[in-house]
Structures are given as C-alpha cells and as structure tokens.
Amino acid sequence: SQQGEEDPQALSIQEGENATMNCSYKTSINNLQWYRQNSGRGLVHLILIRSNEREKHSGRLRVTLDTSKKSSSLLITASRAADTASYFCATDAWGTYKYIFGTGTRLKVLA
Amino acid sequence: NAGVTQTPKFRVLKTGQSMTLLCAQDMNHEYMYWYRQDPGMGLRLIHYSVGEGTTAKGEVPDGYNVSRLKKQNFLLGLESAAPSQTSVYFCASSYREKLFFGSGTQLSVL
C-alpha cells in the first residue's frame, strides 16, 4: 500500500502549547499536503509543500519536508481549543494525480 | 457556489442491494475522487477521474464502479453491497493540486 503513516495517532495538549505531528510516506512525490478534519466532516486543505521545498509557513502552521527520509512534520504553534481536529497528510506521486492519505493524527487541545 | 455536494448523506442497505452515490461540483474542476474512511485507516482512494469520460482505479477499487459522464458529476456505484463496505464515503474535486471535499455519505450495510 502506498498509504503513509502518521504519528502520533493521538495527541493531547494544553491551550497555548505547540503541537507537532509527523507523516512518513513510501514513494517519490510531487508534493505533500496537510488537511484538517473536524469530527466526521469533510477535510479542509491547510498547506501544500512541494518536493523541492524544505520548509513552509502559513499563519501558525509550519511544515517541513525531508525527501531523503520520506517524511514531513506539521507544527501548530500557540494552539487553541478550536484546533481540536484530526490532521492528515496527503501525497501524490509524480504525474499520477492520485492523492494518497496518511492514517491521521487526532489532536485534542484542552482549554 | 455550493462547492462539492454529496447525495445522500445517510443510507442503510441490506447485503446484496445496489446503490449509487452522487457527487456534484460546481467549480468546473477537472479532477474528481472517491474515498472511503474507516476508523484507524484514514482515507483510502477508491476511484478517481482526471476528466469527463475518464476513470481510474485507486487503492481499494474492488466492489465499486464509477462513471463520469458529465464534468460536474462523479457517480460511485455498489452493485452488490457487502458489510465490509460499511464506511463513510467522501467525494473530492481538485484544482491546482488542492482537494475540495464534500461533507460525506455515511453508509451502513447490514
């Protein structure tokens, strides 16, 4: 299976702390994306990083990509209760247009 | 602008019954996708389409068929439903490599 793995599976932190979640994948990729899912709803795109980029920022989000290790991390700084959700990484292999998702990290931010 | 709309939102089937899930998007996107989500498994790609009249298999295509007769619609069919197909099904369309998701269809097969 091409599906990636994310760790941890679940993460519980206090409001104001930083949350870090990791994604590993198996094949060479064109880009890697992170999505957020609130309680059974559809996923929402957060950020995209291309295979030739090493780091990207968007607001309180910081994404890194290490293609030699086939891994990525998502850092959410100064977390809020509203950040409570599941977070998924998704990758697409070059030229395939197939977006394969990881298994997700469930984040709980305690107020 | 409704985005991606999935119909129905909930459905209960008996083993062996057939049904079609409809996905409609009003954003004129070329690429469309069907995923299923099961606890602890994340999302798994069933089938996808890179344009009107085209379909391709994803990670878990067995037991499903799809059609993309019109650019805005992507249909997912279950010919003979099995309990293993109990899941939440998500449709998505893609523009500039970003996926836009519908709100999902919860399907139970008894």
PDB file of C-alpha atoms in Angstrom:
ATOM      1  CA  SER A   1       0.000   0.000   0.000  1.00  0.00           C
ATOM      2  CA  GLN A   2       1.165   3.495  -0.745  1.00  0.00           C
ATOM      3  CA  GLN A   3      -0.598   4.852   2.306  1.00  0.00           C
ATOM      4  CA  GLY A   4       1.548   6.897   4.633  1.00  0.00           C
ATOM      5  CA  GLU A   5       1.789   6.664   8.360  1.00  0.00           C
ATOM      6  CA  GLU A   6       1.331   9.471  10.816  1.00  0.00           C
ATOM      7  CA  ASP A   7       2.438   9.695  14.371  1.00  0.00           C
ATOM      8  CA  PRO A   8       1.399  10.098  16.969  1.00  0.00           C
ATOM      9  CA  GLN A   9      -2.039   8.590  16.375  1.00  0.00           C
ATOM     10  CA  ALA A  10      -3.401  10.834  19.090  1.00  0.00           C
ATOM     11  CA  LEU A  11      -2.068  13.922  20.857  1.00  0.00           C
ATOM     12  CA  SER A  12      -3.478  15.839  23.799  1.00  0.00           C
ATOM     13  CA  ILE A  13      -2.016  19.226  24.772  1.00  0.00           C
ATOM     14  CA  GLN A  14      -2.922  22.346  26.728  1.00  0.00           C
ATOM     15  CA  GLU A  15      -4.064  25.516  25.014  1.00  0.00           C
ATOM     16  CA  GLY A  16      -1.094  27.705  24.150  1.00  0.00           C
ATOM     17  CA  GLU A  17       1.310  24.799  23.682  1.00  0.00           C
ATOM     18  CA  ASN A  18       2.745  23.755  20.356  1.00  0.00           C
ATOM     19  CA  ALA A  19       1.583  20.597  18.579  1.00  0.00           C
ATOM     20  CA  THR A  20       3.835  18.584  16.300  1.00  0.00           C
ATOM     21  CA  MET A  21       2.708  15.710  14.164  1.00  0.00           C
ATOM     22  CA  ASN A  22       4.707  13.653  11.697  1.00  0.00           C
ATOM     23  CA  CYS A  23       3.995  11.945   8.410  1.00  0.00           C
ATOM     24  CA  SER A  24       6.018   9.297   6.615  1.00  0.00           C
ATOM     25  CA  TYR A  25       5.362   8.146   3.076  1.00  0.00           C
ATOM     26  CA  LYS A  26       6.667   5.467   0.764  1.00  0.00           C
ATOM     27  CA  THR A  27       7.117   6.737  -2.790  1.00  0.00           C
ATOM     28  CA  SER A  28       8.740   9.683  -4.540  1.00  0.00           C
ATOM     29  CA  ILE A  29       6.340  12.595  -4.504  1.00  0.00           C
ATOM     30  CA  ASN A  30       5.414  15.736  -6.383  1.00  0.00           C
ATOM     31  CA  ASN A  31       4.067  17.498  -3.327  1.00  0.00           C
ATOM     32  CA  LEU A  32       2.816  16.846   0.179  1.00  0.00           C
ATOM     33  CA  GLN A  33      -0.260  18.453   1.675  1.00  0.00           C
ATOM     34  CA  TRP A  34      -1.822  18.672   5.104  1.00  0.00           C
ATOM     35  CA  TYR A  35      -5.563  18.592   5.706  1.00  0.00           C
ATOM     36  CA  ARG A  36      -7.746  19.062   8.736  1.00  0.00           C
ATOM     37  CA  GLN A  37     -10.961  17.216   9.559  1.00  0.00           C
ATOM     38  CA  ASN A  38     -13.396  18.312  12.218  1.00  0.00           C
ATOM     39  CA  SER A  39     -15.406  15.489  13.772  1.00  0.00           C
ATOM     40  CA  GLY A  40     -16.610  13.461  10.781  1.00  0.00           C
ATOM     41  CA  ARG A  41     -16.867  16.387   8.378  1.00  0.00           C
ATOM     42  CA  GLY A  42     -15.114  16.767   5.043  1.00  0.00           C
ATOM     43  CA  LEU A  43     -11.416  17.550   5.010  1.00  0.00           C
ATOM     44  CA  VAL A  44     -10.148  21.096   4.572  1.00  0.00           C
ATOM     45  CA  HIS A  45      -6.848  21.940   2.893  1.00  0.00           C
ATOM     46  CA  LEU A  46      -4.286  23.614   5.160  1.00  0.00           C
ATOM     47  CA  ILE A  47      -0.967  23.841   3.367  1.00  0.00           C
ATOM     48  CA  LEU A  48       0.995  22.393   0.434  1.00  0.00           C
ATOM     49  CA  ILE A  49       4.749  21.910   0.226  1.00  0.00           C
ATOM     50  CA  ARG A  50       6.499  20.893  -2.986  1.00  0.00           C
ATOM     51  CA  SER A  51       9.187  18.253  -3.213  1.00  0.00           C
ATOM     52  CA  ASN A  52      11.874  20.902  -3.877  1.00  0.00           C
ATOM     53  CA  GLU A  53      10.929  22.892  -0.753  1.00  0.00           C
ATOM     54  CA  ARG A  54      12.172  22.174   2.752  1.00  0.00           C
ATOM     55  CA  GLU A  55      10.001  24.420   4.890  1.00  0.00           C
ATOM     56  CA  LYS A  56       6.839  26.449   4.522  1.00  0.00           C
ATOM     57  CA  HIS A  57       4.823  28.690   6.828  1.00  0.00           C
ATOM     58  CA  SER A  58       1.207  29.750   6.882  1.00  0.00           C
ATOM     59  CA  GLY A  59      -0.015  31.688   9.899  1.00  0.00           C
ATOM     60  CA  ARG A  60       0.500  29.434  12.935  1.00  0.00           C
ATOM     61  CA  LEU A  61       1.388  26.462  10.743  1.00  0.00           C
ATOM     62  CA  ARG A  62       4.906  25.373   9.880  1.00  0.00           C
ATOM     63  CA  VAL A  63       5.548  22.418   7.613  1.00  0.00           C
ATOM     64  CA  THR A  64       8.883  20.764   6.927  1.00  0.00           C
ATOM     65  CA  LEU A  65       9.697  18.172   4.319  1.00  0.00           C
ATOM     66  CA  ASP A  66      12.660  15.792   4.185  1.00  0.00           C
ATOM     67  CA  THR A  67      12.507  13.872   0.922  1.00  0.00           C
ATOM     68  CA  SER A  68      15.613  11.826   1.773  1.00  0.00           C
ATOM     69  CA  LYS A  69      13.776  10.397   4.793  1.00  0.00           C
ATOM     70  CA  LYS A  70      10.371  10.496   3.071  1.00  0.00           C
ATOM     71  CA  SER A  71       8.905  12.372   5.994  1.00  0.00           C
ATOM     72  CA  SER A  72       7.154  15.622   6.865  1.00  0.00           C
ATOM     73  CA  SER A  73       6.136  17.358  10.035  1.00  0.00           C
ATOM     74  CA  LEU A  74       3.362  19.816  10.815  1.00  0.00           C
ATOM     75  CA  LEU A  75       3.829  22.229  13.697  1.00  0.00           C
ATOM     76  CA  ILE A  76       0.891  24.217  15.051  1.00  0.00           C
ATOM     77  CA  THR A  77       2.100  26.981  17.327  1.00  0.00           C
ATOM     78  CA  ALA A  78       0.178  28.524  20.216  1.00  0.00           C
ATOM     79  CA  SER A  79      -2.625  26.005  19.868  1.00  0.00           C
ATOM     80  CA  ARG A  80      -6.244  26.850  20.589  1.00  0.00           C
ATOM     81  CA  ALA A  81      -9.216  24.723  21.603  1.00  0.00           C
ATOM     82  CA  ALA A  82     -10.587  25.326  18.091  1.00  0.00           C
ATOM     83  CA  ASP A  83      -7.571  23.443  16.667  1.00  0.00           C
ATOM     84  CA  THR A  84      -9.036  20.222  18.058  1.00  0.00           C
ATOM     85  CA  ALA A  85      -9.437  18.024  14.976  1.00  0.00           C
ATOM     86  CA  SER A  86      -7.826  15.215  13.020  1.00  0.00           C
ATOM     87  CA  TYR A  87      -4.917  16.098  10.770  1.00  0.00           C
ATOM     88  CA  PHE A  88      -3.936  14.147   7.673  1.00  0.00           C
ATOM     89  CA  CYS A  89      -1.056  14.305   5.264  1.00  0.00           C
ATOM     90  CA  ALA A  90      -1.576  13.514   1.586  1.00  0.00           C
ATOM     91  CA  THR A  91       0.933  12.845  -1.152  1.00  0.00           C
ATOM     92  CA  ASP A  92       0.792  12.459  -4.891  1.00  0.00           C
ATOM     93  CA  ALA A  93       3.380  10.630  -6.922  1.00  0.00           C
ATOM     94  CA  TRP A  94       4.731  12.452  -9.954  1.00  0.00           C
ATOM     95  CA  GLY A  95       2.223  12.709 -12.783  1.00  0.00           C
ATOM     96  CA  THR A  96      -0.369  10.377 -11.268  1.00  0.00           C
ATOM     97  CA  TYR A  97      -2.946  12.831  -9.868  1.00  0.00           C
ATOM     98  CA  LYS A  98      -3.621  10.194  -7.205  1.00  0.00           C
ATOM     99  CA  TYR A  99      -3.728  11.720  -3.737  1.00  0.00           C
ATOM    100  CA  ILE A 100      -2.962   9.176  -1.033  1.00  0.00           C
ATOM    101  CA  PHE A 101      -3.673   9.993   2.592  1.00  0.00           C
ATOM    102  CA  GLY A 102      -1.953   9.017   5.788  1.00  0.00           C
ATOM    103  CA  THR A 103      -3.743   7.480   8.731  1.00  0.00           C
ATOM    104  CA  GLY A 104      -4.102  10.769  10.598  1.00  0.00           C
ATOM    105  CA  THR A 105      -3.334  12.298  13.979  1.00  0.00           C
ATOM    106  CA  ARG A 106      -6.173  13.137  16.380  1.00  0.00           C
ATOM    107  CA  LEU A 107      -5.317  16.362  18.179  1.00  0.00           C
ATOM    108  CA  LYS A 108      -7.124  17.455  21.295  1.00  0.00           C
ATOM    109  CA  VAL A 109      -6.396  20.906  22.696  1.00  0.00           C
ATOM    110  CA  LEU A 110      -7.562  21.367  26.258  1.00  0.00           C
ATOM    111  CA  ALA A 111      -8.771  24.809  27.346  1.00  0.00           C
TER     112      ALA A 111
ATOM    113  CA  ASN B   1     -21.497  28.404  -5.130  1.00  0.00           C
ATOM    114  CA  ALA B   2     -22.196  25.130  -3.315  1.00  0.00           C
ATOM    115  CA  GLY B   3     -18.754  23.530  -3.826  1.00  0.00           C
ATOM    116  CA  VAL B   4     -18.885  19.724  -3.637  1.00  0.00           C
ATOM    117  CA  THR B   5     -22.270  18.200  -2.840  1.00  0.00           C
ATOM    118  CA  GLN B   6     -22.805  14.541  -1.970  1.00  0.00           C
ATOM    119  CA  THR B   7     -26.134  12.736  -2.130  1.00  0.00           C
ATOM    120  CA  PRO B   8     -27.423  11.024   0.001  1.00  0.00           C
ATOM    121  CA  LYS B   9     -25.944  11.926   3.392  1.00  0.00           C
ATOM    122  CA  PHE B  10     -27.030   8.676   5.062  1.00  0.00           C
ATOM    123  CA  ARG B  11     -28.091   5.307   3.739  1.00  0.00           C
ATOM    124  CA  VAL B  12     -28.734   1.841   5.126  1.00  0.00           C
ATOM    125  CA  LEU B  13     -28.565  -1.107   2.743  1.00  0.00           C
ATOM    126  CA  LYS B  14     -29.101  -4.814   3.074  1.00  0.00           C
ATOM    127  CA  THR B  15     -26.385  -7.166   1.878  1.00  0.00           C
ATOM    128  CA  GLY B  16     -26.689  -7.683  -1.862  1.00  0.00           C
ATOM    129  CA  GLN B  17     -28.567  -4.477  -2.594  1.00  0.00           C
ATOM    130  CA  SER B  18     -27.201  -1.928  -5.027  1.00  0.00           C
ATOM    131  CA  MET B  19     -26.998   1.821  -4.844  1.00  0.00           C
ATOM    132  CA  THR B  20     -25.349   4.860  -6.412  1.00  0.00           C
ATOM    133  CA  LEU B  21     -23.739   7.741  -4.589  1.00  0.00           C
ATOM    134  CA  LEU B  22     -23.770  11.049  -6.421  1.00  0.00           C
ATOM    135  CA  CYS B  23     -21.091  13.701  -6.238  1.00  0.00           C
ATOM    136  CA  ALA B  24     -21.655  17.067  -7.891  1.00  0.00           C
ATOM    137  CA  GLN B  25     -19.278  20.023  -8.063  1.00  0.00           C
ATOM    138  CA  ASP B  26     -19.969  23.481  -9.417  1.00  0.00           C
ATOM    139  CA  MET B  27     -16.361  24.713  -9.564  1.00  0.00           C
ATOM    140  CA  ASN B  28     -15.589  23.369 -13.057  1.00  0.00           C
ATOM    141  CA  HIS B  29     -12.771  21.191 -11.691  1.00  0.00           C
ATOM    142  CA  GLU B  30     -11.246  18.566 -13.963  1.00  0.00           C
ATOM    143  CA  TYR B  31     -10.235  16.019 -11.347  1.00  0.00           C
ATOM    144  CA  MET B  32     -12.615  14.190  -9.027  1.00  0.00           C
ATOM    145  CA  TYR B  33     -12.102  11.493  -6.412  1.00  0.00           C
ATOM    146  CA  TRP B  34     -13.963   8.991  -4.258  1.00  0.00           C
ATOM    147  CA  TYR B  35     -12.517   7.998  -0.867  1.00  0.00           C
ATOM    148  CA  ARG B  36     -13.732   5.831   1.954  1.00  0.00           C
ATOM    149  CA  GLN B  37     -12.879   6.490   5.577  1.00  0.00           C
ATOM    150  CA  ASP B  38     -12.820   3.771   8.191  1.00  0.00           C
ATOM    151  CA  PRO B  39     -11.736   4.107  11.835  1.00  0.00           C
ATOM    152  CA  GLY B  40      -7.960   3.930  12.166  1.00  0.00           C
ATOM    153  CA  MET B  41      -7.443   3.638   8.396  1.00  0.00           C
ATOM    154  CA  GLY B  42      -7.524   7.251   7.336  1.00  0.00           C
ATOM    155  CA  LEU B  43      -8.877   7.883   3.848  1.00  0.00           C
ATOM    156  CA  ARG B  44      -8.375   5.331   1.109  1.00  0.00           C
ATOM    157  CA  LEU B  45      -8.781   6.170  -2.553  1.00  0.00           C
ATOM    158  CA  ILE B  46     -11.407   4.076  -4.358  1.00  0.00           C
ATOM    159  CA  HIS B  47     -11.511   5.550  -7.875  1.00  0.00           C
ATOM    160  CA  TYR B  48     -10.687   8.850  -9.462  1.00  0.00           C
ATOM    161  CA  SER B  49     -11.198  10.757 -12.708  1.00  0.00           C
ATOM    162  CA  VAL B  50      -8.912  13.203 -14.498  1.00  0.00           C
ATOM    163  CA  GLY B  51     -11.635  14.488 -16.799  1.00  0.00           C
ATOM    164  CA  GLU B  52     -15.051  13.924 -18.307  1.00  0.00           C
ATOM    165  CA  GLY B  53     -15.352  10.388 -19.656  1.00  0.00           C
ATOM    166  CA  THR B  54     -12.272   9.085 -17.804  1.00  0.00           C
ATOM    167  CA  THR B  55     -11.959   6.936 -14.695  1.00  0.00           C
ATOM    168  CA  ALA B  56      -9.085   5.146 -12.993  1.00  0.00           C
ATOM    169  CA  LYS B  57      -8.624   2.742 -10.085  1.00  0.00           C
ATOM    170  CA  GLY B  58      -7.332   3.850  -6.745  1.00  0.00           C
ATOM    171  CA  GLU B  59      -6.099   1.831  -3.766  1.00  0.00           C
ATOM    172  CA  VAL B  60      -9.300  -0.094  -2.993  1.00  0.00           C
ATOM    173  CA  PRO B  61     -11.450  -0.310  -6.161  1.00  0.00           C
ATOM    174  CA  ASP B  62     -12.886  -3.813  -5.758  1.00  0.00           C
ATOM    175  CA  GLY B  63     -16.666  -3.922  -5.361  1.00  0.00           C
ATOM    176  CA  TYR B  64     -17.154  -0.401  -6.734  1.00  0.00           C
ATOM    177  CA  ASN B  65     -17.756   1.110 -10.151  1.00  0.00           C
ATOM    178  CA  VAL B  66     -17.704   4.753 -11.204  1.00  0.00           C
ATOM    179  CA  SER B  67     -18.813   6.928 -14.077  1.00  0.00           C
ATOM    180  CA  ARG B  68     -18.015  10.493 -15.139  1.00  0.00           C
ATOM    181  CA  LEU B  69     -20.416  11.202 -17.971  1.00  0.00           C
ATOM    182  CA  LYS B  70     -20.561  14.906 -17.180  1.00  0.00           C
ATOM    183  CA  LYS B  71     -17.678  17.032 -15.930  1.00  0.00           C
ATOM    184  CA  GLN B  72     -19.580  18.196 -12.874  1.00  0.00           C
ATOM    185  CA  ASN B  73     -20.753  14.760 -11.703  1.00  0.00           C
ATOM    186  CA  PHE B  74     -18.904  11.683 -10.439  1.00  0.00           C
ATOM    187  CA  LEU B  75     -21.008   8.643  -9.550  1.00  0.00           C
ATOM    188  CA  LEU B  76     -19.938   5.786  -7.289  1.00  0.00           C
ATOM    189  CA  GLY B  77     -21.868   2.529  -7.623  1.00  0.00           C
ATOM    190  CA  LEU B  78     -22.101  -0.508  -5.407  1.00  0.00           C
ATOM    191  CA  GLU B  79     -23.548  -3.372  -7.437  1.00  0.00           C
ATOM    192  CA  SER B  80     -23.926  -5.864  -4.590  1.00  0.00           C
ATOM    193  CA  ALA B  81     -23.296  -4.284  -1.217  1.00  0.00           C
ATOM    194  CA  ALA B  82     -21.354  -6.179   1.443  1.00  0.00           C
ATOM    195  CA  PRO B  83     -20.962  -5.436   5.191  1.00  0.00           C
ATOM    196  CA  SER B  84     -17.275  -4.653   4.515  1.00  0.00           C
ATOM    197  CA  GLN B  85     -18.447  -1.629   2.535  1.00  0.00           C
ATOM    198  CA  THR B  86     -19.916  -0.025   5.638  1.00  0.00           C
ATOM    199  CA  SER B  87     -17.983   3.223   5.780  1.00  0.00           C
ATOM    200  CA  VAL B  88     -18.094   6.973   5.355  1.00  0.00           C
ATOM    201  CA  TYR B  89     -17.604   7.945   1.723  1.00  0.00           C
ATOM    202  CA  PHE B  90     -16.098  11.261   0.709  1.00  0.00           C
ATOM    203  CA  CYS B  91     -16.012  12.823  -2.699  1.00  0.00           C
ATOM    204  CA  ALA B  92     -13.485  15.488  -3.626  1.00  0.00           C
ATOM    205  CA  SER B  93     -12.589  17.619  -6.598  1.00  0.00           C
ATOM    206  CA  SER B  94      -9.196  19.102  -7.288  1.00  0.00           C
ATOM    207  CA  TYR B  95      -7.918  22.435  -8.552  1.00  0.00           C
ATOM    208  CA  ARG B  96      -4.254  23.421  -8.643  1.00  0.00           C
ATOM    209  CA  GLU B  97      -3.377  20.288  -6.676  1.00  0.00           C
ATOM    210  CA  LYS B  98      -5.668  21.114  -3.756  1.00  0.00           C
ATOM    211  CA  LEU B  99      -8.588  18.877  -2.878  1.00  0.00           C
ATOM    212  CA  PHE B 100     -12.026  20.216  -2.014  1.00  0.00           C
ATOM    213  CA  PHE B 101     -14.199  17.767  -0.124  1.00  0.00           C
ATOM    214  CA  GLY B 102     -17.894  17.111   0.214  1.00  0.00           C
ATOM    215  CA  SER B 103     -19.451  16.527   3.623  1.00  0.00           C
ATOM    216  CA  GLY B 104     -19.610  12.746   3.255  1.00  0.00           C
ATOM    217  CA  THR B 105     -22.110   9.897   2.971  1.00  0.00           C
ATOM    218  CA  GLN B 106     -22.500   7.528   5.883  1.00  0.00           C
ATOM    219  CA  LEU B 107     -23.334   4.078   4.509  1.00  0.00           C
ATOM    220  CA  SER B 108     -24.261   1.051   6.599  1.00  0.00           C
ATOM    221  CA  VAL B 109     -24.614  -2.377   5.030  1.00  0.00           C
ATOM    222  CA  LEU B 110     -26.465  -4.870   7.207  1.00  0.00           C
TER     223      LEU B 110
END
